[in-house]
mmCIF file of C-alpha atoms and ligand atoms in Angstrom:
data_model
loop_
_atom_site.group_PDB
_atom_site.id
_atom_site.type_symbol
_atom_site.label_atom_id
_atom_site.label_comp_id
_atom_site.label_asym_id
_atom_site.label_seq_id
_atom_site.Cartn_x
_atom_site.Cartn_y
_atom_site.Cartn_z
ATOM 1 C CA MET I 1 81.714 31.832 50.835
ATOM 2 C CA ALA I 2 85.250 31.658 52.099
ATOM 3 C CA VAL I 3 87.691 30.167 54.533
ATOM 4 C CA LYS I 4 89.159 33.143 56.413
ATOM 5 C CA PRO I 5 92.524 33.365 58.159
ATOM 6 C CA VAL I 6 92.105 32.789 61.898
ATOM 7 C CA ARG I 7 93.552 35.544 64.065
ATOM 8 C CA ARG I 8 96.065 34.277 66.603
ATOM 9 C CA MET I 9 96.793 35.250 70.178
ATOM 10 C CA GLY I 10 98.520 38.625 70.200
ATOM 11 C CA ASP I 11 96.140 40.148 67.664
ATOM 12 C CA PRO I 12 94.285 43.077 69.301
ATOM 13 C CA VAL I 13 90.929 42.043 67.795
ATOM 14 C CA LEU I 14 90.993 39.008 70.116
ATOM 15 C CA LEU I 15 91.302 41.261 73.168
ATOM 16 C CA ALA I 16 88.477 43.679 72.317
ATOM 17 C CA ARG I 17 84.887 43.541 73.484
ATOM 18 C CA ALA I 18 82.730 42.661 70.477
ATOM 19 C CA GLN I 19 79.626 44.686 69.638
ATOM 20 C CA PRO I 20 76.021 43.389 69.610
ATOM 21 C CA VAL I 21 74.483 42.556 66.238
ATOM 22 C CA GLU I 22 71.664 45.025 65.692
ATOM 23 C CA LYS I 23 70.070 43.860 62.438
ATOM 24 C CA ILE I 24 68.872 40.233 62.439
ATOM 25 C CA PRO I 25 68.425 38.725 59.917
ATOM 26 C CA SER I 26 70.530 40.420 57.280
ATOM 27 C CA PRO I 27 72.518 39.401 54.205
ATOM 28 C CA ALA I 28 75.719 40.685 55.836
ATOM 29 C CA LEU I 29 75.071 38.524 58.913
ATOM 30 C CA ASP I 30 74.351 35.475 56.735
ATOM 31 C CA ALA I 31 77.612 36.049 54.849
ATOM 32 C CA LEU I 32 79.574 36.335 58.108
ATOM 33 C CA ILE I 33 78.055 33.095 59.421
ATOM 34 C CA GLN I 34 78.837 31.274 56.194
ATOM 35 C CA ASP I 35 82.478 32.401 56.407
ATOM 36 C CA MET I 36 82.596 31.244 60.032
ATOM 37 C CA LYS I 37 81.132 27.824 59.143
ATOM 38 C CA ASP I 38 83.527 27.397 56.211
ATOM 39 C CA THR I 39 86.504 28.347 58.376
ATOM 40 C CA MET I 40 85.503 26.130 61.297
ATOM 41 C CA THR I 41 84.866 23.170 59.011
ATOM 42 C CA ALA I 42 88.156 23.602 57.151
ATOM 43 C CA LEU I 43 90.071 23.585 60.439
ATOM 44 C CA ASP I 44 87.964 20.837 62.036
ATOM 45 C CA GLY I 45 87.107 23.126 64.951
ATOM 46 C CA ALA I 46 84.494 22.659 67.681
ATOM 47 C CA GLY I 47 83.552 26.325 67.659
ATOM 48 C CA LEU I 48 84.449 29.744 66.357
ATOM 49 C CA ALA I 49 83.703 33.319 67.392
ATOM 50 C CA ALA I 50 83.447 36.188 64.896
ATOM 51 C CA PRO I 51 86.456 38.089 66.337
ATOM 52 C CA GLN I 52 88.602 35.078 65.442
ATOM 53 C CA ILE I 53 88.136 35.985 61.772
ATOM 54 C CA GLY I 54 88.586 39.667 62.533
ATOM 55 C CA VAL I 55 84.914 40.686 62.862
ATOM 56 C CA PRO I 56 84.175 42.354 66.229
ATOM 57 C CA LEU I 57 80.519 41.234 66.515
ATOM 58 C CA ARG I 58 78.779 39.049 69.109
ATOM 59 C CA VAL I 59 78.352 35.943 66.966
ATOM 60 C CA VAL I 60 79.544 32.435 67.815
ATOM 61 C CA ILE I 61 79.056 29.084 66.160
ATOM 62 C CA PHE I 62 79.767 25.675 67.656
ATOM 63 C CA GLY I 63 78.963 22.032 67.207
ATOM 64 C CA VAL I 64 80.640 18.692 67.707
ATOM 65 C CA GLN I 65 79.633 15.432 66.100
ATOM 66 C CA ALA I 66 80.562 12.135 67.664
ATOM 67 C CA ASN I 67 84.261 11.838 66.765
ATOM 68 C CA PRO I 68 86.442 8.768 67.234
ATOM 69 C CA ARG I 69 89.391 11.114 67.916
ATOM 70 C CA TYR I 70 87.590 12.389 71.023
ATOM 71 C CA PRO I 71 85.617 9.442 72.395
ATOM 72 C CA GLN I 72 85.244 11.176 75.776
ATOM 73 C CA VAL I 73 83.472 14.140 74.199
ATOM 74 C CA ALA I 74 79.668 14.322 73.981
ATOM 75 C CA GLU I 75 77.906 15.468 70.845
ATOM 76 C CA VAL I 76 76.912 19.157 70.745
ATOM 77 C CA PRO I 77 74.269 20.301 68.235
ATOM 78 C CA MET I 78 75.475 22.646 65.487
ATOM 79 C CA THR I 79 74.401 26.070 66.726
ATOM 80 C CA ILE I 80 74.578 29.674 65.548
ATOM 81 C CA LEU I 81 74.259 31.937 68.572
ATOM 82 C CA ILE I 82 74.001 35.708 68.296
ATOM 83 C CA ASN I 83 74.117 38.226 71.150
ATOM 84 C CA PRO I 84 74.492 35.445 73.730
ATOM 85 C CA VAL I 85 73.889 35.755 77.458
ATOM 86 C CA ILE I 86 75.184 33.088 79.846
ATOM 87 C CA GLU I 87 73.975 32.420 83.359
ATOM 88 C CA ALA I 88 75.703 29.944 85.690
ATOM 89 C CA LEU I 89 73.235 27.417 87.129
ATOM 90 C CA SER I 90 75.529 26.043 89.793
ATOM 91 C CA ALA I 91 78.597 27.154 91.651
ATOM 92 C CA ASP I 92 80.271 23.876 90.684
ATOM 93 C CA GLU I 93 83.196 24.063 88.314
ATOM 94 C CA ASP I 94 84.906 21.382 86.303
ATOM 95 C CA GLU I 95 88.444 21.559 85.032
ATOM 96 C CA ASP I 96 89.157 20.076 81.644
ATOM 97 C CA TRP I 97 91.510 20.494 78.695
ATOM 98 C CA GLU I 98 90.794 23.103 76.058
ATOM 99 C CA GLY I 99 92.365 24.204 72.847
ATOM 100 C CA CYS I 100 91.616 27.123 70.550
ATOM 101 C CA LEU I 101 92.130 27.783 66.847
ATOM 102 C CA SER I 102 93.672 31.131 67.877
ATOM 103 C CA VAL I 103 96.241 29.342 70.056
ATOM 104 C CA PRO I 104 97.251 26.544 67.679
ATOM 105 C CA GLY I 105 98.997 23.453 68.955
ATOM 106 C CA MET I 106 98.467 24.245 72.626
ATOM 107 C CA ARG I 107 96.251 22.798 75.367
ATOM 108 C CA GLY I 108 95.428 24.076 78.828
ATOM 109 C CA LEU I 109 93.435 22.919 81.852
ATOM 110 C CA VAL I 110 90.587 25.413 82.309
ATOM 111 C CA PRO I 111 87.905 25.735 85.014
ATOM 112 C CA ARG I 112 84.350 26.306 83.758
ATOM 113 C CA HIS I 113 80.872 26.336 85.277
ATOM 114 C CA ARG I 114 79.489 22.818 85.103
ATOM 115 C CA ARG I 115 75.904 23.860 84.315
ATOM 116 C CA ILE I 116 74.747 26.967 82.492
ATOM 117 C CA ARG I 117 71.717 28.474 80.827
ATOM 118 C CA TYR I 118 72.416 30.302 77.595
ATOM 119 C CA ARG I 119 70.175 32.520 75.556
ATOM 120 C CA GLY I 120 70.453 34.423 72.321
ATOM 121 C CA VAL I 121 69.012 34.265 68.829
ATOM 122 C CA ASP I 122 69.837 32.367 65.665
ATOM 123 C CA ALA I 123 70.527 33.874 62.238
ATOM 124 C CA ALA I 124 66.787 34.275 61.590
ATOM 125 C CA GLY I 125 66.246 36.015 64.914
ATOM 126 C CA ARG I 126 64.535 33.014 66.524
ATOM 127 C CA PRO I 127 65.210 32.729 70.250
ATOM 128 C CA ILE I 128 67.545 30.073 71.646
ATOM 129 C CA ASP I 129 67.231 29.206 75.337
ATOM 130 C CA ARG I 130 69.022 26.090 76.614
ATOM 131 C CA GLU I 131 70.209 24.599 79.872
ATOM 132 C CA VAL I 132 73.286 22.473 79.346
ATOM 133 C CA GLU I 133 76.158 20.920 81.247
ATOM 134 C CA GLY I 134 79.545 19.343 80.822
ATOM 135 C CA PHE I 135 81.318 19.629 77.491
ATOM 136 C CA HIS I 136 78.450 21.516 75.825
ATOM 137 C CA ALA I 137 78.550 24.113 78.636
ATOM 138 C CA ARG I 138 82.342 24.328 78.310
ATOM 139 C CA VAL I 139 82.257 24.993 74.567
ATOM 140 C CA VAL I 140 79.675 27.760 74.960
ATOM 141 C CA GLN I 141 81.655 29.442 77.750
ATOM 142 C CA HIS I 142 84.862 29.248 75.707
ATOM 143 C CA GLU I 143 83.270 30.743 72.582
ATOM 144 C CA CYS I 144 81.401 33.488 74.439
ATOM 145 C CA ASP I 145 84.606 34.447 76.261
ATOM 146 C CA HIS I 146 86.000 35.402 72.838
ATOM 147 C CA LEU I 147 83.291 38.093 72.625
ATOM 148 C CA ASP I 148 84.681 39.708 75.767
ATOM 149 C CA GLY I 149 88.310 39.556 74.716
ATOM 150 C CA ILE I 150 89.146 36.541 76.871
ATOM 151 C CA LEU I 151 91.294 33.680 75.595
ATOM 152 C CA TYR I 152 91.359 30.400 77.526
ATOM 153 C CA PRO I 153 95.014 30.749 78.681
ATOM 154 C CA MET I 154 93.836 33.747 80.746
ATOM 155 C CA ARG I 155 91.625 31.383 82.764
ATOM 156 C CA ILE I 156 94.216 28.685 83.497
ATOM 157 C CA ARG I 157 94.782 28.595 87.252
ATOM 158 C CA ASP I 158 98.065 26.699 87.215
ATOM 159 C CA LEU I 159 100.214 27.422 84.165
ATOM 160 C CA ARG I 160 102.049 24.156 84.671
ATOM 161 C CA HIS I 161 98.908 22.751 83.025
ATOM 162 C CA PHE I 162 99.468 24.615 79.764
ATOM 163 C CA GLY I 163 101.596 23.233 76.969
ATOM 164 C CA TYR I 164 101.987 21.756 73.547
ATOM 165 C CA GLU I 165 99.386 19.181 72.600
ATOM 166 C CA THR I 166 101.916 16.768 71.158
ATOM 167 C CA ILE I 167 103.906 16.819 74.414
ATOM 168 C CA LEU I 168 100.924 16.699 76.775
ATOM 169 C CA PHE I 169 99.106 14.035 74.750
ATOM 170 C CA PRO I 170 101.745 12.029 72.874
ATOM 171 C CA ASP I 171 99.203 9.292 72.171
ATOM 172 C CA GLY I 172 96.929 11.758 70.444
ATOM 173 C CA VAL I 173 94.193 11.979 73.093
ATOM 174 C CA GLY I 174 93.343 15.570 73.809
ATOM 175 C CA ALA I 175 90.374 17.842 73.356
ATOM 176 C CA PRO I 176 88.931 19.383 70.218
ATOM 177 C CA ASP I 177 89.886 22.968 69.400
HETATM 178 NI NI1 NI K 1 88.782 29.671 70.998
#
């Protein structure tokens, strides 16, 4: 369909609570997901939430293939997740570096639950119910935060660990957006 402009931090749509999708499946939902996939692929992103292209609905997509740029990062299956619900499965948190297509060029050290269960449906309305950990759990938490108007810089505990990727990682080792 189309690569859409990605809204950047400061845009009110990124701070709003997104609304549940009520009709699944639907041609309008399929068109939104195609735009999200096209946009994420064009920008080489690890995930994207609908508000990032200006659509205030509870839809996220994510997926990471093995990538030589990020050898420390595990593969995450390409997933379309609608009306997600996340449940923490342990009190343990990990801190790791995150980036975001809405905060281009920056990286921050963000705490996330190490293990989560997430549920929702795919574009056909089929249920998704997974227990995941580590990087996969981090990506899901980051994307679902977008649906509640939360950007990762809001979760950084120590803002000394927030900066420009090229300064923080001059050798090019960082985290995917
Ligand atoms: Ni993001």
